[in-house]
Coordinates of C-alpha atoms and ligand atoms in Angstrom, one line a residue:
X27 CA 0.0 0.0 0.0
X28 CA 1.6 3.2 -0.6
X29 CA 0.4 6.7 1.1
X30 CA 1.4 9.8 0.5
X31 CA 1.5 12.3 3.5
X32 CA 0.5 16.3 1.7
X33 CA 1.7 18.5 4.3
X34 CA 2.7 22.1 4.6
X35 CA 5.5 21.4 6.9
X36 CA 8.2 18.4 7.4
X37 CA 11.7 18.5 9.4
X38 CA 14.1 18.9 8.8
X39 CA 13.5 20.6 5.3
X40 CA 10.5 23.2 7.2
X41 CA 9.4 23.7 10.8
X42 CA 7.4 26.0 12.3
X43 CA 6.2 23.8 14.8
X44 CA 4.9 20.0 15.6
X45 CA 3.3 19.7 12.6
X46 CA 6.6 19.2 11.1
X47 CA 7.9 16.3 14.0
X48 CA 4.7 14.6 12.7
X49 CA 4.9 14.7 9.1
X50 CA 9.0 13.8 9.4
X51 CA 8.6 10.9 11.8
X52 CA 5.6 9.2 11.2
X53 CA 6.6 7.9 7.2
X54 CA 9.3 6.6 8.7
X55 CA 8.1 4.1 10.9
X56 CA 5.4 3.5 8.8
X57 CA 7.6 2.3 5.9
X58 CA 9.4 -0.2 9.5
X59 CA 5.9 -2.1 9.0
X60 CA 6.1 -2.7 5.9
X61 CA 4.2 0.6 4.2
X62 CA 5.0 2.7 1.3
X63 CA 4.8 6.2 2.9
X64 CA 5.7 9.4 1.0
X65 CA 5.9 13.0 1.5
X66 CA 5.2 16.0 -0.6
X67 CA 5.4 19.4 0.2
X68 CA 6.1 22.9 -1.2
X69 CA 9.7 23.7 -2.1
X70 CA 10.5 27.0 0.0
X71 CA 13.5 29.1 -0.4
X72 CA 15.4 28.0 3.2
X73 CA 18.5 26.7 4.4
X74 CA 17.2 23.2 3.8
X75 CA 16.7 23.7 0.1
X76 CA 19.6 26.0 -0.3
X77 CA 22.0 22.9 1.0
X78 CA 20.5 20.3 -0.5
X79 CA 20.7 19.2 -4.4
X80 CA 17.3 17.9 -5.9
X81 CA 16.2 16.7 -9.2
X82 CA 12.9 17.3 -11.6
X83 CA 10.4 14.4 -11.7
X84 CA 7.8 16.2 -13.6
X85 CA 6.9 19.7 -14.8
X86 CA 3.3 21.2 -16.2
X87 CA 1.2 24.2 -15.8
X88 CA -2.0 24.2 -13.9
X89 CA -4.8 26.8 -13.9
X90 CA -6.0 29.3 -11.0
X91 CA -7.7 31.6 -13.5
X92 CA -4.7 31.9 -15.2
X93 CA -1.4 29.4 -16.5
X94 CA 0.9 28.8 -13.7
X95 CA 4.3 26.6 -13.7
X96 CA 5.0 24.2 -11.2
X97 CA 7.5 21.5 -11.3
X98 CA 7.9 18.3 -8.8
X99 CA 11.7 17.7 -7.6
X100 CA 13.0 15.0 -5.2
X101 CA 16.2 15.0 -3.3
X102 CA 18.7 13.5 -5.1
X103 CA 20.0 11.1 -2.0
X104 CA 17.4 9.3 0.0
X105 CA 18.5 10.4 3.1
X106 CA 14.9 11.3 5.2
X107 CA 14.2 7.3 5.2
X108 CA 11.6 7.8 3.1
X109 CA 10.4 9.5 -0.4
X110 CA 10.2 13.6 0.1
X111 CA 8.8 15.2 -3.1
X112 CA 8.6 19.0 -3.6
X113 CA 6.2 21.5 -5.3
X114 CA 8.3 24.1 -7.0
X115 CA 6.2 27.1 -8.4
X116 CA 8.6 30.0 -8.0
X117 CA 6.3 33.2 -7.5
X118 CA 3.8 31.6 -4.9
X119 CA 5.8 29.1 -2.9
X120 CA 9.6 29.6 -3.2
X121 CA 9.5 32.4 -0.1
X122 CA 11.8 32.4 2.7
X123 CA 8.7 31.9 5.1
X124 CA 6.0 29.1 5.2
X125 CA 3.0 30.9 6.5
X126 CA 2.0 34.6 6.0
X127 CA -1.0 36.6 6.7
X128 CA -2.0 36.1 3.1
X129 CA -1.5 32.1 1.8
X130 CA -4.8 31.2 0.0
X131 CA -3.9 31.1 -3.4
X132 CA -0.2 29.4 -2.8
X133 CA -1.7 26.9 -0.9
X134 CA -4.2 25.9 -3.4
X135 CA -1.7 26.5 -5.9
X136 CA -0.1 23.8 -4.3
X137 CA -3.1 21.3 -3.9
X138 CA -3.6 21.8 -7.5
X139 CA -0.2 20.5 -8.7
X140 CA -0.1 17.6 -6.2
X141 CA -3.2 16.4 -7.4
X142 CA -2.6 17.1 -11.1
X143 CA 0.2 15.4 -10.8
X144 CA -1.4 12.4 -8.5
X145 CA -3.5 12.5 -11.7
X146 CA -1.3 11.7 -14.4
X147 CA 1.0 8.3 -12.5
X148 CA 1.3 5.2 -13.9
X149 CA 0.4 3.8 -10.0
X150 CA -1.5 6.5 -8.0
X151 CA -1.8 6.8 -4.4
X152 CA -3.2 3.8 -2.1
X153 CA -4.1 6.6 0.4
X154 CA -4.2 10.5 0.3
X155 CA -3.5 11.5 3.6
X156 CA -3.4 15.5 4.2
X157 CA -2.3 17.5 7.3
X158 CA -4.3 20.6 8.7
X159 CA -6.6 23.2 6.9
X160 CA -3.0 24.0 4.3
X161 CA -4.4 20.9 2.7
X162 CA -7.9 21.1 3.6
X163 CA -9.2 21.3 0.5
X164 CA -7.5 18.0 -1.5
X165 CA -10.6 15.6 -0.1
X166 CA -13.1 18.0 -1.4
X167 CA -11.4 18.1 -4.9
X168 CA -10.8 14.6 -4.9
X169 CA -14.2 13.9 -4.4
X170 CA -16.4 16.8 -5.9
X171 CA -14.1 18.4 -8.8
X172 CA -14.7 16.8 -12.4
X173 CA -11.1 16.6 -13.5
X174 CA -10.2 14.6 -10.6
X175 CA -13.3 12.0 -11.0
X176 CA -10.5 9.1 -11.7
X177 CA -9.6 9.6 -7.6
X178 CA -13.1 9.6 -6.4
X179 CA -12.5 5.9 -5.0
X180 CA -9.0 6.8 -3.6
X181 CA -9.7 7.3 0.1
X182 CA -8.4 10.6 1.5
X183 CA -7.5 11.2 5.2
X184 CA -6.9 14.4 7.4
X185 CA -5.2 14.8 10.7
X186 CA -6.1 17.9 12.4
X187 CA -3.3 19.1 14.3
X188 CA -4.9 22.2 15.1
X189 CA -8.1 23.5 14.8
X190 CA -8.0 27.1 15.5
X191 CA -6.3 27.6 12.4
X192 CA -8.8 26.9 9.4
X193 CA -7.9 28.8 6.6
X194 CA -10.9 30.8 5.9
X195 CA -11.2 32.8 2.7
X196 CA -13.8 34.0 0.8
X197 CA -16.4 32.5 -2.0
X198 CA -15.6 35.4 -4.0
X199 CA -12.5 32.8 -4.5
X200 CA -14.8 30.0 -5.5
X201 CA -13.3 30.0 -9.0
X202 CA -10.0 29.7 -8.4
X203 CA -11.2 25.8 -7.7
X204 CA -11.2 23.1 -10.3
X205 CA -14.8 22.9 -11.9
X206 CA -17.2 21.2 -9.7
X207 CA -20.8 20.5 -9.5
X208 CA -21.9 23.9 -8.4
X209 CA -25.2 22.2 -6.2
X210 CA -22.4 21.1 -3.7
X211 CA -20.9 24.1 -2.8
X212 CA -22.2 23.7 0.6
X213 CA -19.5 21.2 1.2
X214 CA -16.9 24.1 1.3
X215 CA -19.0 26.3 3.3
X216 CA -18.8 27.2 7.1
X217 CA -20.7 30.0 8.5
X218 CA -21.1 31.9 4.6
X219 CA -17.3 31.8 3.6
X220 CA -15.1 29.0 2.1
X221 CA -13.5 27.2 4.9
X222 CA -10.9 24.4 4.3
X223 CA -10.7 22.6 7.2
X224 CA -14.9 22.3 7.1
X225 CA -14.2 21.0 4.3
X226 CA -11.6 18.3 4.9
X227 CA -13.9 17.4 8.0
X228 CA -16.9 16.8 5.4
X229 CA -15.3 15.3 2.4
X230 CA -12.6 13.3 3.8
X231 CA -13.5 9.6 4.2
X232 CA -11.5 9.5 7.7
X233 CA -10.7 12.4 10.2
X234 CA -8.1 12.1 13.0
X235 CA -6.8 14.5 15.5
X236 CA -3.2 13.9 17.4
X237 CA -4.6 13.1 20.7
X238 CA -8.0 10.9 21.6
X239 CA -8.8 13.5 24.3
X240 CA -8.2 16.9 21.8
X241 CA -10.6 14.6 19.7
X242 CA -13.5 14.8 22.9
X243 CA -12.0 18.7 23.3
X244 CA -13.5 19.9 19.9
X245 CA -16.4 18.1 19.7
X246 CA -17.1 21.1 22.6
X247 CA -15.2 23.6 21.7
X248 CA -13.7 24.0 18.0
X249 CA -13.5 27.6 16.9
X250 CA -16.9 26.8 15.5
X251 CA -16.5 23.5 14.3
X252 CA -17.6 21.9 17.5
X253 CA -21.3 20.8 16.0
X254 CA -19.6 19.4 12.7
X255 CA -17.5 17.5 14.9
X256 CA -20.1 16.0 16.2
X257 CA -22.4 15.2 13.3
X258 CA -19.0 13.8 11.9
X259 CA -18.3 11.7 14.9
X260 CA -19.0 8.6 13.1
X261 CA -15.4 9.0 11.1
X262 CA -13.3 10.6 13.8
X263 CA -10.6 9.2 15.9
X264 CA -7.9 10.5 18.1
X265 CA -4.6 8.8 17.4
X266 CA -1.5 9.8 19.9
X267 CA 1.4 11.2 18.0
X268 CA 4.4 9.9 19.0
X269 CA 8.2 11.0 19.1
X270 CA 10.9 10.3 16.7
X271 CA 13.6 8.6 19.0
X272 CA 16.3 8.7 16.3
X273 CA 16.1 12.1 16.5
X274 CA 15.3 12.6 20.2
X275 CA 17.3 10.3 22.2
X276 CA 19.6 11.5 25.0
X277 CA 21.7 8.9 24.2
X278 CA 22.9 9.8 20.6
X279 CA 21.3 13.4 20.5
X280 CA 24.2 15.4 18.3
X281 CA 23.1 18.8 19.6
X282 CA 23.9 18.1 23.7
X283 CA 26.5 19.2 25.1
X284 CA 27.1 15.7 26.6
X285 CA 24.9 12.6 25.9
X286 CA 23.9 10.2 28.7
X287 CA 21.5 7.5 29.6
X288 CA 20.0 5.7 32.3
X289 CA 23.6 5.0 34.0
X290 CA 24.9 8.5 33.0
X291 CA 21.9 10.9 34.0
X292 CA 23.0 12.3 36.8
X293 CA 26.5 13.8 35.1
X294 CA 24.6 13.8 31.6
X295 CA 21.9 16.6 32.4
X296 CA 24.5 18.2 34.8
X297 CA 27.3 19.3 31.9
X298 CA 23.8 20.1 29.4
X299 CA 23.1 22.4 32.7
X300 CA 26.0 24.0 33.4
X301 CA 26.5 24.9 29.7
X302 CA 23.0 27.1 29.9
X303 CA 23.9 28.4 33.4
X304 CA 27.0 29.5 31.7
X305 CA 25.3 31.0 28.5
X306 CA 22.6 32.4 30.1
X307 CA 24.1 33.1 33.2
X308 CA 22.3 31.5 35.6
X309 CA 23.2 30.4 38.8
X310 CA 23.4 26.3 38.3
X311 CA 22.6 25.6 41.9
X312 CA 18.6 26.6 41.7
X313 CA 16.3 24.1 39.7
X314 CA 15.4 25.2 36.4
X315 CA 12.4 25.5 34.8
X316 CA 12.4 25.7 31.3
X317 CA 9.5 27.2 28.4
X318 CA 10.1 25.9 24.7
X319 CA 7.7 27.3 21.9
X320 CA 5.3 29.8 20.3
X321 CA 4.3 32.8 22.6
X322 CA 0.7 32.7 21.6
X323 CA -2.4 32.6 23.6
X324 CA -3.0 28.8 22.9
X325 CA 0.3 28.3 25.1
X326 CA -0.5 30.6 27.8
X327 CA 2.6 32.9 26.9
X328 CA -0.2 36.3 27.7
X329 CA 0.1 35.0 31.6
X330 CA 4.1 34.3 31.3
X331 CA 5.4 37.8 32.5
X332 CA 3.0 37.5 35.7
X333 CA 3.9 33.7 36.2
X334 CA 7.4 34.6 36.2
X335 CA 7.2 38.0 38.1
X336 CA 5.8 35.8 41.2
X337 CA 7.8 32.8 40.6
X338 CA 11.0 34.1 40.9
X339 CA 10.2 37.2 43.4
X340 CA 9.2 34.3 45.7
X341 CA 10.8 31.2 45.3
X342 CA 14.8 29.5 44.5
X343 CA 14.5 28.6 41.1
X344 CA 15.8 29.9 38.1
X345 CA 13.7 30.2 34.5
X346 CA 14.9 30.1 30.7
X347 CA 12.5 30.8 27.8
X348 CA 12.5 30.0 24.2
X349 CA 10.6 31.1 21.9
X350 CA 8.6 33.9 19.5
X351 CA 5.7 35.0 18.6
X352 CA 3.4 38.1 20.3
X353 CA 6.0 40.9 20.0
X354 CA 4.1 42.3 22.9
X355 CA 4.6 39.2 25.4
X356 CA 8.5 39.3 24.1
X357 CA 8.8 42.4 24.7
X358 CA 7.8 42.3 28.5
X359 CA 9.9 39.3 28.8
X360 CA 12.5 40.8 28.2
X361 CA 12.0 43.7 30.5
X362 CA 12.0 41.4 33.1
X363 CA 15.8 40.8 32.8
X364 CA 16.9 43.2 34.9
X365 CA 15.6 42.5 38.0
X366 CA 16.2 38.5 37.9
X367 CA 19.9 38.7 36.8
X368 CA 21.0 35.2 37.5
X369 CA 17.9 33.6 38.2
X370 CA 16.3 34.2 34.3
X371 CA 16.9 34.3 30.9
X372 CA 14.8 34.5 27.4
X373 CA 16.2 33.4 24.0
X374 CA 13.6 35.2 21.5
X375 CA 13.8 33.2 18.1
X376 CA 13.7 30.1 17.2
X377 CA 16.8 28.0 17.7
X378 CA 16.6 24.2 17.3
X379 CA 20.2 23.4 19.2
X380 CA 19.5 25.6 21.9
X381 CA 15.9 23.4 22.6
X382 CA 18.0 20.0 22.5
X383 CA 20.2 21.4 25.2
X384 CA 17.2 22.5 27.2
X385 CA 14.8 19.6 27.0
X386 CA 18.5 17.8 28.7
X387 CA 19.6 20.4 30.5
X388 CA 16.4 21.2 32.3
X389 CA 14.9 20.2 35.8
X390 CA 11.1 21.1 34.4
X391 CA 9.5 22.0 31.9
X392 CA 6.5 24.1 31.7
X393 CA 3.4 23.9 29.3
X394 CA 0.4 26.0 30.3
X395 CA -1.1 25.8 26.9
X396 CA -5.1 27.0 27.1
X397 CA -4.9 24.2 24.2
X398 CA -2.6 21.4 23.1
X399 CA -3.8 19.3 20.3
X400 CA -0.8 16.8 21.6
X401 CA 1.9 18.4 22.3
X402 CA 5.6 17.1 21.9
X403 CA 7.4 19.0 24.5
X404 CA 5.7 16.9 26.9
X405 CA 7.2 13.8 25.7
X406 CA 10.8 14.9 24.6
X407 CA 10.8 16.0 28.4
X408 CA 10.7 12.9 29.8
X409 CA 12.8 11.0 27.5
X410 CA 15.1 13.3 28.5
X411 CA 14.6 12.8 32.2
X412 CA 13.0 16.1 32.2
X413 CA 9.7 16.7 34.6
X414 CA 6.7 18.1 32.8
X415 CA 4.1 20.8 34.6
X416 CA 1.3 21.1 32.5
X417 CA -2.5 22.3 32.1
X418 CA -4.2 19.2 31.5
X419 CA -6.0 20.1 28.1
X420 CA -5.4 17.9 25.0
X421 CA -3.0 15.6 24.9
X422 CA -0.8 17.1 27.9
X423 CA -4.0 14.8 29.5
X424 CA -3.3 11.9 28.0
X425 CA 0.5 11.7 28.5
X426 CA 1.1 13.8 32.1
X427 CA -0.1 11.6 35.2
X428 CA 0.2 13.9 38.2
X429 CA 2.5 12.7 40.8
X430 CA -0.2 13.3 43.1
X431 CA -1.8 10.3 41.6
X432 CA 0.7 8.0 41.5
X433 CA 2.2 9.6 38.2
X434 CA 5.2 11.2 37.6
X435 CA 4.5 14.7 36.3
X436 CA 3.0 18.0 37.5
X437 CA -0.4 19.0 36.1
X438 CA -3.0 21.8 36.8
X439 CA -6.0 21.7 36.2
X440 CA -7.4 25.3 34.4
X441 CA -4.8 28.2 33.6
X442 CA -4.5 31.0 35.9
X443 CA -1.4 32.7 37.9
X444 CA -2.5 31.2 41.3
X445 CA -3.0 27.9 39.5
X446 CA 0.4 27.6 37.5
X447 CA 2.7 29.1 40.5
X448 CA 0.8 26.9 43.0
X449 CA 1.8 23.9 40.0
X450 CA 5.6 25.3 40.6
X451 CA 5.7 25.2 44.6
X452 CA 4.2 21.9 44.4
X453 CA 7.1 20.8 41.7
X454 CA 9.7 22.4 43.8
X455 CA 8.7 20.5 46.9
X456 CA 9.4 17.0 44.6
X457 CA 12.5 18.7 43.5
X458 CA 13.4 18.7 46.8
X459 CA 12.6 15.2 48.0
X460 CA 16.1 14.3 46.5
X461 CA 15.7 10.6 46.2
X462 CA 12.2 10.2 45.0
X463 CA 13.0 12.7 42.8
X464 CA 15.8 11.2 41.2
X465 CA 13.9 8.0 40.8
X466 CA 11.2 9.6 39.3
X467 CA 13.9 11.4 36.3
X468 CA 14.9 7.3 35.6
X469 CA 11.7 6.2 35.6
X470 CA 10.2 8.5 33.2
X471 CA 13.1 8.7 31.0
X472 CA 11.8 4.8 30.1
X473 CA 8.2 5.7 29.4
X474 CA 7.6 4.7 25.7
X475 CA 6.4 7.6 23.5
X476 CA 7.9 6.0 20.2
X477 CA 5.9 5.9 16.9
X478 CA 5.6 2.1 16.9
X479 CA 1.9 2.0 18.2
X480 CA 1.0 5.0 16.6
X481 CA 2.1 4.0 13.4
X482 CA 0.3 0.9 13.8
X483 CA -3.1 2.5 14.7
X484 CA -2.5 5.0 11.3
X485 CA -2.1 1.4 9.1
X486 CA -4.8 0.0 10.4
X487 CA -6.9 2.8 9.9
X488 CA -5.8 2.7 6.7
X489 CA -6.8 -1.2 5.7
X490 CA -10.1 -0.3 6.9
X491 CA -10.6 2.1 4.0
X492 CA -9.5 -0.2 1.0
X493 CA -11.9 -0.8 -1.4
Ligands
ADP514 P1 3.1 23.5 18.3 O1 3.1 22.6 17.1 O2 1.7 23.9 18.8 O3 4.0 24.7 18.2 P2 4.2 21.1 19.6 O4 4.5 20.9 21.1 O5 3.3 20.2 18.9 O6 3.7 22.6 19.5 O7 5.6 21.2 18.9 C1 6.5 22.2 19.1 C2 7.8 21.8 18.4 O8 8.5 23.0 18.0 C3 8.8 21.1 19.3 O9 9.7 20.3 18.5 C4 9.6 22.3 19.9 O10 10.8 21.9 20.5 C5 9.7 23.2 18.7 N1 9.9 24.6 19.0 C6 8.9 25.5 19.2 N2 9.4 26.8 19.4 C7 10.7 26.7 19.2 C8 11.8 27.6 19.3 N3 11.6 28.9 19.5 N4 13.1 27.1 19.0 C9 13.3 25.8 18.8 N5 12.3 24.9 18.8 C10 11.0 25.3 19.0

């Protein structure tokens, strides 16, 4: 069976965020049982496709109201364990960014091509499977437009990795889309404008989301999608992602400063430690609490400056954050500086090394996302012996069992100051139990997040769609 993942993202060629560990990882392990698993993407002007050669498979023009060239490369070496294929069409795509404020027509630019060109091979697809609202709008062309009538009976998928984001645009648009019968417009429509992730929801034969419980999550609370959820129930499952342990693996992890295992933890996360302490210059005797990701609302990064402000006026810890995204909440990060000198740090950007370093180097990590559709974080933490304080939404739920009940993390439950600093005492007061916390860093550095399952659940999944 072959399956070809249609993704916006992928790492290591683009990453924005876990959209990208998903699409990267999962083919791989797919393709360990025995799967034909393939990725296509656009081709964006970044470091990845600056150092990287690549050949042309295939070039045509499609139509958006007027002619446009496209061309499909692959990587000349197959080093990403799997097939990567590329959409090249050089004035929509080939930008320096993935996402902007205005990405309607290269996105379905890009649909266009990959199913134009899905269209013309000797041996097409098994399975279409397509990530988030960027590719939204593939089942409803694969079932409803009349050039693509030869996939109608080719099953199409879509994961929704998060469902705030839905791509919205409006039906004076409508035309851009390959000719369809007009009386099912509808199926594009949410709410009187043209939403692609409605759409995948409607048209696509299976819909999962990245966690079982962000599955239960949405069918409540959706930005708007919550009753389609429901009426949709019938073909939705949550599948846990999981974590790509030849990339994420204290023991052979390039970026650390020193690798370590089981044996080795204790001196292992000490030297990855001391090397932020040093950087950052923070004081290495204080337990530190780490942030990794987007400073948006979903991750609670509006509350941060407050959080921190009473975390480290009251208590001996020290706190490093990583990450962009409000200019406003970076910006009163980084007032804080001054007055924690030695006790906190930011890094504002995004800096895949420095994260490695920190998800080792770290005593806790915090998450107080207002919504996690899985979350990764979570997971790399405790493979790398790391403890986890979350807000039990999404799949922080499914994966964080409070140590409170007989688990080994920290969770709260609802996100407010009171509630995340109360989260913090309570983690410092484990910290402090030296022995049981110790343990506990062992113990959780052997829980098994790895694809295996995961992939197993997505194959199966899959045989229950063939025709
Ligand atoms: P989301 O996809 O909502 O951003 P996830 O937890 O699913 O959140 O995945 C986040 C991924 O992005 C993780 O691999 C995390 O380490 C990485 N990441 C996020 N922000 C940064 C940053 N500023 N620098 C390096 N890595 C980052």
């Amino acid at each position: 069976m072959t399956v070809f993942h249609v993704s916006a993202e992928c790492y290591p060629v683009a990453k924005v965020g876990g959209l990208a560990d998903v699409v990267g990882s999962l083919p791989k392990y797919q393709t360990k049982l025995g799967l034909t698993s393939k990725v296509i993407m656009p081709f964006y002007n970044n470091t990845f496709t600056q150092q990287h050669e690549f050949k042309t498979l295939y070039s045509d023009t499609l139509w958006m109201g007027y002619a446009i060239d496209y061309r499909i490369l692959t990587l000349e070496d197959n080093s990403l364990g799997y097939e990567l294929y590329l959409v090249d069409i050089p004035h929509l795509l080939f930008k320096d960014y993935v996402y902007s404020s205005n990405d309607t027509d290269r996105f379905l630019a890009f649909q266009i091509a990959v199913l134009d060109w899905m269209l013309q091979m000797p041996a097409p697809p098994d399975v279409v499977h397509c990530h988030d609202h960027h590719t939204g709008l593939i089942p409803f062309m694969m079932s409803q437009s009349h050039k693509y009538a030869p996939m109608r009976n080719t099953p199409s998928v879509v994961t929704i990795h998060n469902a705030q984001y839905q791509g919205w645009f409006s039906h004076d648009k409508v035309g851009l889309i390959p000719e369809f019968n007009f009386y099912n417009v509808g199926l594009l429509d949410w709410n009187h404008t043209i939403n692609p992730l409605a759409a995948a929801i409607k048209c696509a034969w299976r819909v999962t989301t990245v966690s079982p419980n962000y599955m239960e999550e949405l069918k409540q609370r959706a930005n708007g999608l919550e009753s389609l959820l429901q009426y949709e129930s019938g073909k939705c499952v949550g599948i846990l992602n999981g974590i790509d342990t030849s990339v994420w693996n204290p023991k052979s992890d390039d970026y650390l400063v020193k690798n370590y295992n089981l044996s080795s933890i204790v001196s292992g996360k000490k030297a990855n430690k001391d090397w932020l302490c040093e950087q950052f210059d923070l004081n290495p005797s204080l337990p530190l609490f780490v942030f990794i990701g987007r400073l948006v609302g979903e991750k609670g990064a509006d509350l941060f400056p407050y959080i921190f402000d009473v975390t480290l006026r009251n208590l001996p810890v020290s706190i490093l954050m990583l990450g962009s995204g409000d200019k406003g909440v970076e910006h009163r990060l980084e007032q804080l500086k001054p007055a924690y000198k030695g006790k906190y740090n930011t890094y504002i950007g995004y800096n895949e090394k420095l994260s490695h370093i920190m998800y080792a180097g770290a005593d806790f990590l915090l998450m107080p996302s207002r919504v996690e559709p899985c979350g990764l974080n979570q997971m790399y933490a405790l493979k790398y012996g790391t403890v986890p304080i979350v807000n039990a939404v999404g799949g922080l739920k499914d994966t964080v069992v409070d140590i409170a009940e007989g688990g080994f993390g920290v969770r709260h439950y609802g996100l407010s100051v009171e509630q995340v600093v109360e989260a913090i005492h309570r983690a410092l007061y484990f910290y402090n139990d030296t022995d049981n916390f110790k343990k506990n860093r062992k113990a959780i550095m052997q829980i098994d997040h790895s694809w295996d399952a995961s992939a197993e659940a997505y194959n199966t999944l899959y045989s229950s769609l063939k025709k």
